[in-house]
PDB file of C-alpha atoms and ligand atoms in Angstrom:
ATOM      1  CA  MET W  23     -36.902 -11.689 -77.074  1.00 61.00           C
ATOM      2  CA  ASP W  24     -36.581 -14.087 -80.007  1.00 90.00           C
ATOM      3  CA  LEU W  25     -33.893 -16.661 -79.192  1.00 92.00           C
ATOM      4  CA  TYR W  26     -31.984 -16.106 -82.441  1.00 95.00           C
ATOM      5  CA  LYS W  27     -31.997 -12.360 -81.900  1.00 95.00           C
ATOM      6  CA  GLU W  28     -30.738 -12.873 -78.370  1.00 96.00           C
ATOM      7  CA  VAL W  29     -27.886 -15.133 -79.541  1.00 97.00           C
ATOM      8  CA  ALA W  30     -26.997 -12.715 -82.360  1.00 97.00           C
ATOM      9  CA  GLU W  31     -26.868  -9.859 -79.826  1.00 96.00           C
ATOM     10  CA  LEU W  32     -24.724 -11.969 -77.510  1.00 97.00           C
ATOM     11  CA  ILE W  33     -22.230 -12.585 -80.336  1.00 98.00           C
ATOM     12  CA  LYS W  34     -22.285  -8.980 -81.543  1.00 96.00           C
ATOM     13  CA  THR W  35     -21.612  -7.552 -78.100  1.00 96.00           C
ATOM     14  CA  SER W  36     -19.040 -10.183 -77.077  1.00 98.00           C
ATOM     15  CA  ASN W  37     -15.339  -9.457 -76.922  1.00 98.00           C
ATOM     16  CA  TYR W  38     -14.158 -12.786 -78.253  1.00 98.00           C
ATOM     17  CA  THR W  39     -16.491 -15.343 -79.831  1.00 98.00           C
ATOM     18  CA  ILE W  40     -15.059 -18.609 -81.111  1.00 98.00           C
ATOM     19  CA  ALA W  41     -16.585 -21.765 -82.583  1.00 99.00           C
ATOM     20  CA  PHE W  42     -15.901 -25.392 -81.741  1.00 99.00           C
ATOM     21  CA  THR W  43     -17.106 -27.679 -84.515  1.00 98.00           C
ATOM     22  CA  GLY W  44     -17.531 -31.406 -85.059  1.00 97.00           C
ATOM     23  CA  ALA W  45     -18.488 -33.847 -87.789  1.00 95.00           C
ATOM     24  CA  GLY W  46     -22.129 -32.639 -87.714  1.00 95.00           C
ATOM     25  CA  ILE W  47     -21.248 -29.371 -89.466  1.00 97.00           C
ATOM     26  CA  SER W  48     -19.972 -31.286 -92.504  1.00 97.00           C
ATOM     27  CA  VAL W  49     -22.892 -33.732 -92.769  1.00 95.00           C
ATOM     28  CA  GLU W  50     -24.683 -31.349 -95.136  1.00 96.00           C
ATOM     29  CA  SER W  51     -21.558 -31.463 -97.348  1.00 97.00           C
ATOM     30  CA  GLY W  52     -22.072 -35.216 -97.707  1.00 94.00           C
ATOM     31  CA  ILE W  53     -19.493 -36.390 -95.150  1.00 94.00           C
ATOM     32  CA  PRO W  54     -20.982 -38.915 -92.719  1.00 90.00           C
ATOM     33  CA  PRO W  55     -20.429 -38.270 -88.982  1.00 88.00           C
ATOM     34  CA  PHE W  56     -19.134 -41.009 -86.669  1.00 80.00           C
ATOM     35  CA  ARG W  57     -22.354 -41.396 -84.742  1.00 74.00           C
ATOM     36  CA  GLY W  58     -25.983 -41.527 -85.729  1.00 63.00           C
ATOM     37  CA  SER W  59     -25.296 -42.598 -89.306  1.00 60.00           C
ATOM     38  CA  GLN W  60     -26.326 -45.842 -90.974  1.00 60.00           C
ATOM     39  CA  GLY W  61     -23.818 -45.651 -93.801  1.00 68.00           C
ATOM     40  CA  PHE W  62     -20.083 -45.495 -93.898  1.00 77.00           C
ATOM     41  CA  TRP W  63     -19.231 -45.962 -90.239  1.00 82.00           C
ATOM     42  CA  SER W  64     -21.545 -48.927 -89.744  1.00 83.00           C
ATOM     43  CA  LYS W  65     -19.466 -50.686 -92.389  1.00 86.00           C
ATOM     44  CA  TYR W  66     -16.208 -49.501 -90.820  1.00 90.00           C
ATOM     45  CA  ASP W  67     -16.363 -49.135 -87.042  1.00 89.00           C
ATOM     46  CA  PRO W  68     -14.230 -45.994 -86.442  1.00 87.00           C
ATOM     47  CA  GLU W  69     -12.936 -47.246 -83.080  1.00 87.00           C
ATOM     48  CA  GLU W  70     -11.458 -50.198 -84.957  1.00 91.00           C
ATOM     49  CA  PHE W  71     -10.544 -48.787 -88.377  1.00 92.00           C
ATOM     50  CA  ALA W  72      -9.399 -45.357 -87.220  1.00 93.00           C
ATOM     51  CA  HIS W  73      -7.255 -46.772 -84.408  1.00 96.00           C
ATOM     52  CA  ILE W  74      -3.489 -46.466 -84.687  1.00 97.00           C
ATOM     53  CA  GLU W  75      -3.008 -50.089 -83.594  1.00 97.00           C
ATOM     54  CA  SER W  76      -5.151 -51.318 -86.493  1.00 97.00           C
ATOM     55  CA  PHE W  77      -3.112 -49.191 -88.878  1.00 97.00           C
ATOM     56  CA  LEU W  78       0.193 -50.540 -87.583  1.00 97.00           C
ATOM     57  CA  LYS W  79      -1.038 -54.148 -87.608  1.00 97.00           C
ATOM     58  CA  ASN W  80      -2.758 -54.095 -90.962  1.00 97.00           C
ATOM     59  CA  PRO W  81      -2.295 -50.946 -93.085  1.00 97.00           C
ATOM     60  CA  ALA W  82      -3.852 -52.600 -96.141  1.00 97.00           C
ATOM     61  CA  LYS W  83      -7.129 -53.197 -94.269  1.00 96.00           C
ATOM     62  CA  VAL W  84      -7.232 -49.630 -92.935  1.00 97.00           C
ATOM     63  CA  TRP W  85      -6.328 -48.166 -96.347  1.00 97.00           C
ATOM     64  CA  LYS W  86      -9.366 -49.879 -97.884  1.00 96.00           C
ATOM     65  CA  MET W  87     -11.509 -47.714 -95.595  1.00 95.00           C
ATOM     66  CA  LEU W  88      -9.293 -44.637 -96.077  1.00 96.00           C
ATOM     67  CA  ARG W  89      -9.550 -44.838 -99.876  1.00 96.00           C
ATOM     68  CA  GLU W  90     -13.358 -44.712 -99.626  1.00 93.00           C
ATOM     69  CA  MET W  91     -13.176 -41.922 -97.065  1.00 93.00           C
ATOM     70  CA  PHE W  92     -10.854 -39.815 -99.221  1.00 95.00           C
ATOM     71  CA  GLU W  93     -13.203 -40.218-102.163  1.00 94.00           C
ATOM     72  CA  VAL W  94     -16.011 -38.620-100.145  1.00 93.00           C
ATOM     73  CA  VAL W  95     -13.932 -35.965 -98.374  1.00 95.00           C
ATOM     74  CA  LEU W  96     -11.919 -34.749-101.374  1.00 94.00           C
ATOM     75  CA  LYS W  97     -14.995 -33.962-103.422  1.00 95.00           C
ATOM     76  CA  ALA W  98     -16.937 -32.328-100.552  1.00 97.00           C
ATOM     77  CA  LYS W  99     -17.668 -28.602-100.765  1.00 98.00           C
ATOM     78  CA  PRO W 100     -18.339 -26.193 -97.887  1.00 98.00           C
ATOM     79  CA  ASN W 101     -22.038 -25.893 -97.027  1.00 98.00           C
ATOM     80  CA  VAL W 102     -24.152 -23.014 -95.726  1.00 98.00           C
ATOM     81  CA  SER W 103     -22.859 -23.548 -92.159  1.00 98.00           C
ATOM     82  CA  HIS W 104     -19.186 -23.299 -93.121  1.00 98.00           C
ATOM     83  CA  LYS W 105     -20.003 -20.203 -95.169  1.00 98.00           C
ATOM     84  CA  ALA W 106     -21.922 -18.624 -92.284  1.00 98.00           C
ATOM     85  CA  LEU W 107     -18.900 -19.027 -89.995  1.00 98.00           C
ATOM     86  CA  ALA W 108     -16.629 -17.543 -92.682  1.00 98.00           C
ATOM     87  CA  GLU W 109     -19.037 -14.592 -92.983  1.00 97.00           C
ATOM     88  CA  MET W 110     -19.003 -14.132 -89.208  1.00 97.00           C
ATOM     89  CA  GLU W 111     -15.202 -14.031 -89.226  1.00 98.00           C
ATOM     90  CA  LYS W 112     -15.259 -11.478 -92.057  1.00 96.00           C
ATOM     91  CA  LEU W 113     -17.702  -9.298 -90.126  1.00 95.00           C
ATOM     92  CA  GLY W 114     -15.289  -9.426 -87.171  1.00 96.00           C
ATOM     93  CA  TYR W 115     -17.720 -11.333 -84.923  1.00 97.00           C
ATOM     94  CA  LEU W 116     -15.846 -14.653 -84.908  1.00 98.00           C
ATOM     95  CA  LYS W 117     -12.195 -14.835 -83.932  1.00 98.00           C
ATOM     96  CA  THR W 118     -11.303 -18.517 -84.283  1.00 98.00           C
ATOM     97  CA  VAL W 119     -12.702 -21.886 -85.311  1.00 98.00           C
ATOM     98  CA  ILE W 120     -11.429 -24.912 -83.421  1.00 98.00           C
ATOM     99  CA  THR W 121     -12.497 -27.928 -85.443  1.00 98.00           C
ATOM    100  CA  GLN W 122     -12.342 -31.644 -84.829  1.00 98.00           C
ATOM    101  CA  ASN W 123     -12.881 -32.189 -88.542  1.00 97.00           C
ATOM    102  CA  ILE W 124     -10.135 -33.172 -90.913  1.00 97.00           C
ATOM    103  CA  ASP W 125     -11.916 -32.152 -94.110  1.00 97.00           C
ATOM    104  CA  GLY W 126     -10.501 -28.620 -94.527  1.00 98.00           C
ATOM    105  CA  LEU W 127     -13.971 -27.198 -95.302  1.00 98.00           C
ATOM    106  CA  HIS W 128     -13.732 -24.242 -92.907  1.00 98.00           C
ATOM    107  CA  GLN W 129     -10.692 -22.975 -94.805  1.00 98.00           C
ATOM    108  CA  SER W 130     -12.353 -23.670 -98.178  1.00 98.00           C
ATOM    109  CA  ALA W 131     -15.274 -21.544 -97.020  1.00 98.00           C
ATOM    110  CA  GLY W 132     -12.901 -18.675 -96.199  1.00 98.00           C
ATOM    111  CA  ASN W 133     -12.110 -18.899 -92.481  1.00 98.00           C
ATOM    112  CA  LYS W 134      -8.531 -17.806 -91.901  1.00 98.00           C
ATOM    113  CA  ASN W 135      -8.130 -18.594 -88.240  1.00 98.00           C
ATOM    114  CA  VAL W 136      -8.701 -22.333 -87.918  1.00 98.00           C
ATOM    115  CA  ILE W 137      -7.199 -24.746 -85.397  1.00 98.00           C
ATOM    116  CA  GLU W 138      -7.422 -28.303 -86.700  1.00 98.00           C
ATOM    117  CA  PHE W 139      -7.449 -30.329 -83.511  1.00 98.00           C
ATOM    118  CA  HIS W 140      -7.224 -33.670 -85.324  1.00 98.00           C
ATOM    119  CA  GLY W 141      -5.023 -32.617 -88.252  1.00 96.00           C
ATOM    120  CA  ASN W 142      -6.164 -32.590 -91.874  1.00 95.00           C
ATOM    121  CA  CYS W 143      -6.343 -34.891 -94.838  1.00 94.00           C
ATOM    122  CA  LYS W 144      -4.093 -32.870 -97.127  1.00 95.00           C
ATOM    123  CA  TRP W 145      -0.945 -34.774 -96.232  1.00 97.00           C
ATOM    124  CA  LEU W 146       0.259 -38.342 -95.796  1.00 97.00           C
ATOM    125  CA  LEU W 147       2.923 -38.984 -93.183  1.00 97.00           C
ATOM    126  CA  CYS W 148       5.639 -41.628 -92.907  1.00 97.00           C
ATOM    127  CA  LEU W 149       5.739 -42.783 -89.309  1.00 95.00           C
ATOM    128  CA  ASP W 150       9.294 -44.066 -89.749  1.00 96.00           C
ATOM    129  CA  CYS W 151      11.175 -41.104 -91.248  1.00 97.00           C
ATOM    130  CA  GLY W 152       8.674 -38.247 -90.776  1.00 96.00           C
ATOM    131  CA  ARG W 153       8.490 -37.443 -94.497  1.00 97.00           C
ATOM    132  CA  LYS W 154       5.242 -35.836 -95.662  1.00 96.00           C
ATOM    133  CA  GLU W 155       3.696 -36.348 -99.081  1.00 97.00           C
ATOM    134  CA  ALA W 156       0.848 -34.211-100.436  1.00 97.00           C
ATOM    135  CA  VAL W 157      -2.363 -36.185-100.967  1.00 96.00           C
ATOM    136  CA  LYS W 158      -2.736 -37.041-104.653  1.00 94.00           C
ATOM    137  CA  LYS W 159      -5.188 -39.329-106.424  1.00 92.00           C
ATOM    138  CA  GLU W 160      -2.452 -41.692-107.732  1.00 93.00           C
ATOM    139  CA  LEU W 161      -0.901 -41.985-104.300  1.00 95.00           C
ATOM    140  CA  ILE W 162      -4.175 -42.808-102.575  1.00 96.00           C
ATOM    141  CA  GLU W 163      -4.998 -45.404-105.200  1.00 95.00           C
ATOM    142  CA  THR W 164      -1.701 -47.280-104.728  1.00 96.00           C
ATOM    143  CA  LEU W 165      -2.397 -50.898-103.705  1.00 96.00           C
ATOM    144  CA  PRO W 166      -2.285 -52.352-101.127  1.00 97.00           C
ATOM    145  CA  TYR W 167      -1.340 -48.965 -99.602  1.00 97.00           C
ATOM    146  CA  PRO W 168       0.773 -45.893-100.420  1.00 98.00           C
ATOM    147  CA  VAL W 169       4.375 -46.110 -99.256  1.00 97.00           C
ATOM    148  CA  CYS W 170       7.083 -43.618 -98.363  1.00 97.00           C
ATOM    149  CA  PRO W 171       9.333 -43.016-101.404  1.00 95.00           C
ATOM    150  CA  LYS W 172      12.359 -42.991 -99.094  1.00 95.00           C
ATOM    151  CA  CYS W 173      11.904 -45.919 -96.711  1.00 95.00           C
ATOM    152  CA  LYS W 174       8.951 -47.814 -98.230  1.00 96.00           C
ATOM    153  CA  SER W 175       6.996 -47.763 -94.969  1.00 97.00           C
ATOM    154  CA  PRO W 176       3.209 -47.369 -95.194  1.00 97.00           C
ATOM    155  CA  LEU W 177       2.045 -43.746 -95.323  1.00 98.00           C
ATOM    156  CA  LYS W 178      -0.665 -42.675 -92.895  1.00 98.00           C
ATOM    157  CA  PRO W 179      -2.944 -39.650 -93.351  1.00 97.00           C
ATOM    158  CA  ASP W 180      -1.605 -36.835 -91.178  1.00 96.00           C
ATOM    159  CA  VAL W 181      -4.683 -36.945 -88.953  1.00 97.00           C
ATOM    160  CA  ILE W 182      -5.003 -38.087 -85.375  1.00 97.00           C
ATOM    161  CA  PHE W 183      -6.154 -41.690 -85.102  1.00 97.00           C
ATOM    162  CA  PHE W 184      -7.729 -43.097 -81.933  1.00 95.00           C
ATOM    163  CA  GLY W 185      -4.885 -43.984 -79.567  1.00 96.00           C
ATOM    164  CA  GLU W 186      -2.624 -41.159 -80.809  1.00 96.00           C
ATOM    165  CA  PRO W 187      -1.818 -38.054 -78.769  1.00 96.00           C
ATOM    166  CA  ILE W 188      -2.764 -34.544 -79.892  1.00 97.00           C
ATOM    167  CA  PRO W 189       0.390 -32.553 -80.739  1.00 96.00           C
ATOM    168  CA  PHE W 190       1.249 -30.386 -77.741  1.00 97.00           C
ATOM    169  CA  GLU W 191       1.249 -27.081 -79.675  1.00 97.00           C
ATOM    170  CA  VAL W 192      -2.199 -27.698 -81.164  1.00 98.00           C
ATOM    171  CA  ARG W 193      -3.717 -28.604 -77.815  1.00 98.00           C
ATOM    172  CA  LYS W 194      -2.106 -25.599 -76.168  1.00 98.00           C
ATOM    173  CA  LYS W 195      -3.389 -23.215 -78.849  1.00 98.00           C
ATOM    174  CA  ALA W 196      -6.921 -24.606 -78.590  1.00 98.00           C
ATOM    175  CA  LYS W 197      -6.895 -24.424 -74.802  1.00 98.00           C
ATOM    176  CA  ASN W 198      -5.674 -20.829 -74.883  1.00 98.00           C
ATOM    177  CA  GLU W 199      -8.500 -19.844 -77.225  1.00 98.00           C
ATOM    178  CA  ALA W 200     -11.014 -21.634 -75.000  1.00 98.00           C
ATOM    179  CA  LYS W 201      -9.752 -19.707 -71.980  1.00 98.00           C
ATOM    180  CA  LYS W 202      -9.792 -16.421 -73.848  1.00 98.00           C
ATOM    181  CA  CYS W 203     -13.299 -16.534 -75.333  1.00 98.00           C
ATOM    182  CA  ASP W 204     -16.422 -15.105 -73.739  1.00 98.00           C
ATOM    183  CA  VAL W 205     -18.808 -16.845 -76.152  1.00 98.00           C
ATOM    184  CA  MET W 206     -18.347 -20.315 -77.653  1.00 99.00           C
ATOM    185  CA  LEU W 207     -20.529 -21.730 -80.431  1.00 98.00           C
ATOM    186  CA  VAL W 208     -20.471 -25.524 -80.104  1.00 99.00           C
ATOM    187  CA  ILE W 209     -21.711 -26.915 -83.410  1.00 98.00           C
ATOM    188  CA  GLY W 210     -22.431 -30.491 -84.527  1.00 97.00           C
ATOM    189  CA  THR W 211     -20.375 -32.407 -82.021  1.00 97.00           C
ATOM    190  CA  SER W 212     -21.438 -35.293 -79.785  1.00 95.00           C
ATOM    191  CA  GLY W 213     -18.886 -34.147 -77.183  1.00 97.00           C
ATOM    192  CA  VAL W 214     -17.602 -37.613 -76.379  1.00 94.00           C
ATOM    193  CA  VAL W 215     -14.239 -37.768 -78.172  1.00 93.00           C
ATOM    194  CA  PHE W 216     -11.575 -36.672 -75.671  1.00 94.00           C
ATOM    195  CA  PRO W 217      -9.388 -34.703 -75.269  1.00 96.00           C
ATOM    196  CA  ALA W 218     -11.147 -32.508 -77.886  1.00 98.00           C
ATOM    197  CA  ALA W 219     -14.395 -32.675 -75.920  1.00 98.00           C
ATOM    198  CA  GLU W 220     -12.800 -30.870 -72.970  1.00 98.00           C
ATOM    199  CA  ILE W 221     -12.587 -27.580 -74.926  1.00 98.00           C
ATOM    200  CA  PRO W 222     -16.143 -26.309 -74.177  1.00 98.00           C
ATOM    201  CA  TYR W 223     -15.753 -27.237 -70.485  1.00 98.00           C
ATOM    202  CA  LEU W 224     -12.586 -25.139 -70.351  1.00 98.00           C
ATOM    203  CA  ALA W 225     -14.425 -22.199 -71.876  1.00 98.00           C
ATOM    204  CA  LYS W 226     -17.181 -22.546 -69.285  1.00 98.00           C
ATOM    205  CA  LEU W 227     -14.642 -22.683 -66.447  1.00 98.00           C
ATOM    206  CA  ASN W 228     -13.605 -19.247 -67.651  1.00 95.00           C
ATOM    207  CA  ASN W 229     -17.222 -18.048 -67.636  1.00 97.00           C
ATOM    208  CA  ALA W 230     -17.874 -18.105 -71.372  1.00 98.00           C
ATOM    209  CA  LYS W 231     -21.464 -18.360 -72.572  1.00 98.00           C
ATOM    210  CA  ILE W 232     -22.003 -21.625 -74.417  1.00 98.00           C
ATOM    211  CA  VAL W 233     -24.305 -21.683 -77.455  1.00 98.00           C
ATOM    212  CA  GLU W 234     -24.902 -25.251 -78.602  1.00 98.00           C
ATOM    213  CA  ILE W 235     -26.281 -26.151 -82.041  1.00 98.00           C
ATOM    214  CA  ASN W 236     -27.263 -29.791 -82.585  1.00 97.00           C
ATOM    215  CA  PHE W 237     -30.165 -32.105 -83.477  1.00 93.00           C
ATOM    216  CA  GLU W 238     -29.677 -33.972 -80.253  1.00 95.00           C
ATOM    217  CA  GLU W 239     -28.760 -33.241 -76.661  1.00 97.00           C
ATOM    218  CA  THR W 240     -25.199 -34.044 -75.668  1.00 98.00           C
ATOM    219  CA  PRO W 241     -23.263 -34.245 -72.393  1.00 98.00           C
ATOM    220  CA  TYR W 242     -22.870 -30.444 -72.667  1.00 98.00           C
ATOM    221  CA  THR W 243     -26.557 -29.642 -72.956  1.00 98.00           C
ATOM    222  CA  HIS W 244     -27.591 -29.904 -69.321  1.00 98.00           C
ATOM    223  CA  SER W 245     -24.197 -29.175 -67.800  1.00 98.00           C
ATOM    224  CA  ILE W 246     -22.641 -26.133 -69.466  1.00 98.00           C
ATOM    225  CA  THR W 247     -24.886 -25.039 -72.346  1.00 98.00           C
ATOM    226  CA  ASP W 248     -26.568 -21.642 -71.898  1.00 98.00           C
ATOM    227  CA  TYR W 249     -28.461 -21.578 -75.223  1.00 98.00           C
ATOM    228  CA  PHE W 250     -29.438 -24.856 -76.878  1.00 98.00           C
ATOM    229  CA  LEU W 251     -30.535 -24.333 -80.488  1.00 98.00           C
ATOM    230  CA  ARG W 252     -31.944 -27.628 -81.723  1.00 97.00           C
ATOM    231  CA  GLY W 253     -31.858 -28.388 -85.431  1.00 96.00           C
ATOM    232  CA  LYS W 254     -29.775 -28.365 -88.596  1.00 96.00           C
ATOM    233  CA  ALA W 255     -26.646 -26.235 -88.272  1.00 98.00           C
ATOM    234  CA  SER W 256     -27.274 -24.615 -91.676  1.00 98.00           C
ATOM    235  CA  GLU W 257     -30.766 -23.438 -90.750  1.00 97.00           C
ATOM    236  CA  ILE W 258     -29.785 -22.162 -87.324  1.00 97.00           C
ATOM    237  CA  LEU W 259     -26.636 -20.359 -88.444  1.00 98.00           C
ATOM    238  CA  SER W 260     -28.569 -18.757 -91.316  1.00 97.00           C
ATOM    239  CA  LYS W 261     -31.120 -17.417 -88.820  1.00 96.00           C
ATOM    240  CA  ILE W 262     -28.341 -15.970 -86.653  1.00 96.00           C
ATOM    241  CA  ILE W 263     -26.614 -14.377 -89.660  1.00 95.00           C
ATOM    242  CA  PHE W 264     -29.978 -12.921 -90.742  1.00 94.00           C
ATOM    243  CA  GLN W 265     -30.210 -11.164 -87.370  1.00 92.00           C
ATOM    244  CA  PHE W 266     -26.818  -9.513 -87.978  1.00 88.00           C
ATOM    245  CA  GLU W 267     -28.060  -8.158 -91.263  1.00 77.00           C
ATOM    246  CA  SER W 268     -31.478  -6.984 -90.112  1.00 71.00           C
TER     247      SER W 268
HETATM  248  P1  NAD Q 718     -19.900 -37.252 -84.004  1.00 72.70           P
HETATM  249  O1  NAD Q 718     -20.056 -38.024 -85.250  1.00 72.70           O
HETATM  250  O2  NAD Q 718     -19.577 -37.966 -82.751  1.00 72.70           O
HETATM  251  O3  NAD Q 718     -21.245 -36.438 -83.730  1.00 72.70           O
HETATM  252  C1  NAD Q 718     -21.839 -35.619 -84.709  1.00 72.70           C
HETATM  253  C2  NAD Q 718     -22.830 -34.727 -84.003  1.00 72.70           C
HETATM  254  O4  NAD Q 718     -23.364 -33.822 -84.961  1.00 72.70           O
HETATM  255  C3  NAD Q 718     -24.030 -35.482 -83.406  1.00 72.70           C
HETATM  256  O5  NAD Q 718     -24.236 -35.005 -82.086  1.00 72.70           O
HETATM  257  C4  NAD Q 718     -25.197 -35.130 -84.338  1.00 72.70           C
HETATM  258  O6  NAD Q 718     -26.437 -35.035 -83.666  1.00 72.70           O
HETATM  259  C5  NAD Q 718     -24.772 -33.771 -84.846  1.00 72.70           C
HETATM  260  N1  NAD Q 718     -25.272 -33.436 -86.198  1.00 72.70           N
HETATM  261  C6  NAD Q 718     -25.350 -34.234 -87.283  1.00 72.70           C
HETATM  262  N2  NAD Q 718     -25.789 -33.553 -88.348  1.00 72.70           N
HETATM  263  C7  NAD Q 718     -25.997 -32.282 -87.911  1.00 72.70           C
HETATM  264  C8  NAD Q 718     -26.467 -31.089 -88.565  1.00 72.70           C
HETATM  265  N3  NAD Q 718     -26.794 -31.059 -89.864  1.00 72.70           N
HETATM  266  N4  NAD Q 718     -26.575 -29.962 -87.818  1.00 72.70           N
HETATM  267  C9  NAD Q 718     -26.260 -29.978 -86.483  1.00 72.70           C
HETATM  268  N5  NAD Q 718     -25.804 -31.073 -85.839  1.00 72.70           N
HETATM  269  C10 NAD Q 718     -25.674 -32.207 -86.546  1.00 72.70           C
HETATM  270  O7  NAD Q 718     -18.858 -36.102 -84.317  1.00 72.70           O
HETATM  271  P2  NAD Q 718     -17.735 -35.432 -83.421  1.00 72.70           P
HETATM  272  O8  NAD Q 718     -18.289 -35.035 -82.102  1.00 72.70           O
HETATM  273  O9  NAD Q 718     -17.082 -34.438 -84.283  1.00 72.70           O
HETATM  274  O10 NAD Q 718     -16.695 -36.601 -83.091  1.00 72.70           O
HETATM  275  C11 NAD Q 718     -16.285 -37.471 -84.104  1.00 72.70           C
HETATM  276  C12 NAD Q 718     -14.793 -37.443 -84.437  1.00 72.70           C
HETATM  277  O11 NAD Q 718     -14.741 -37.921 -85.758  1.00 72.70           O
HETATM  278  C13 NAD Q 718     -14.183 -36.089 -84.501  1.00 72.70           C
HETATM  279  O12 NAD Q 718     -13.123 -36.118 -83.625  1.00 72.70           O
HETATM  280  C14 NAD Q 718     -13.681 -35.898 -85.939  1.00 72.70           C
HETATM  281  O13 NAD Q 718     -12.278 -35.821 -85.924  1.00 72.70           O
HETATM  282  C15 NAD Q 718     -13.981 -37.163 -86.652  1.00 72.70           C
HETATM  283  N6  NAD Q 718     -14.783 -37.047 -87.892  1.00 72.70           N
HETATM  284  C16 NAD Q 718     -14.537 -36.019 -88.752  1.00 72.70           C
HETATM  285  C17 NAD Q 718     -15.286 -35.885 -89.900  1.00 72.70           C
HETATM  286  C18 NAD Q 718     -14.993 -34.731 -90.834  1.00 72.70           C
HETATM  287  O14 NAD Q 718     -13.840 -34.302 -90.929  1.00 72.70           O
HETATM  288  N7  NAD Q 718     -15.995 -34.177 -91.516  1.00 72.70           N
HETATM  289  C19 NAD Q 718     -16.304 -36.801 -90.177  1.00 72.70           C
HETATM  290  C20 NAD Q 718     -16.515 -37.875 -89.277  1.00 72.70           C
HETATM  291  C21 NAD Q 718     -15.743 -37.978 -88.133  1.00 72.70           C
HETATM  292 ZN1   ZN Q 719       9.761 -42.796 -94.680  1.00 72.70          ZN
END
């Protein structure tokens, strides 16, 4: 049987399909991924600039990178892949999206049930008093960095930096979904950023079928992946959706 037909059948006949997505799904929306890109992240090494220690030591330096990042992320629109996952949720074939992305594009595309493992870029957080401020152009453009109106401490995007723990509730929710699913679509992730990267392994431990969509092989490919669909997420998801409709 055609591989796309087989995967579409697998999803259609499953009890609980979920998706686990990474930066690769948003590349076609113009947001560069961490790895395999010449642009943004070769100028700003994420392990340095997106590390909480760097932020605490030198918020002005990190905000220079963040300002550029916000400019890209805030104007990005959902692409065909995000829309395909929203369509799958609407059809009742997809129960949840667990995303490592902070760009909010799954929700913009229409997915209702989204777990944002690394937070999102809609809010700025004061690490000293816990106050949250909605992201606004004027605030982001404040030099050398935006500050808390109450205590004047630097505001940090409410996303998880390297070196920061994942909030307990978020991790628990994601793990529960991973244990519950019988099919997991793993899309556009290199599978090396932990603890997020453990999610597909947890699904496999509970006997889920793993469908991986990526240009390149990852640590999952030869260990837990049952169906490896190599290529652009948009093209592959469109082919799967086409099978639902035909
Ligand atoms: P990554 O950058 O480590 O890996 C991206 C993966 O996507 C690679 O394996 C690459 O081959 C694949 N890929 C690239 N374009 C693709 C396409 N069109 N179709 C299919 N696959 C494609 O990303 P990661 O594993 O998500 O880990 C990076 C961390 O960085 C994440 O934790 C995330 O929080 C953060 N991040 C988020 C964004 C965003 O919000 N859009 C962007 C960059 C980084
Ligand atoms: Zn404060």
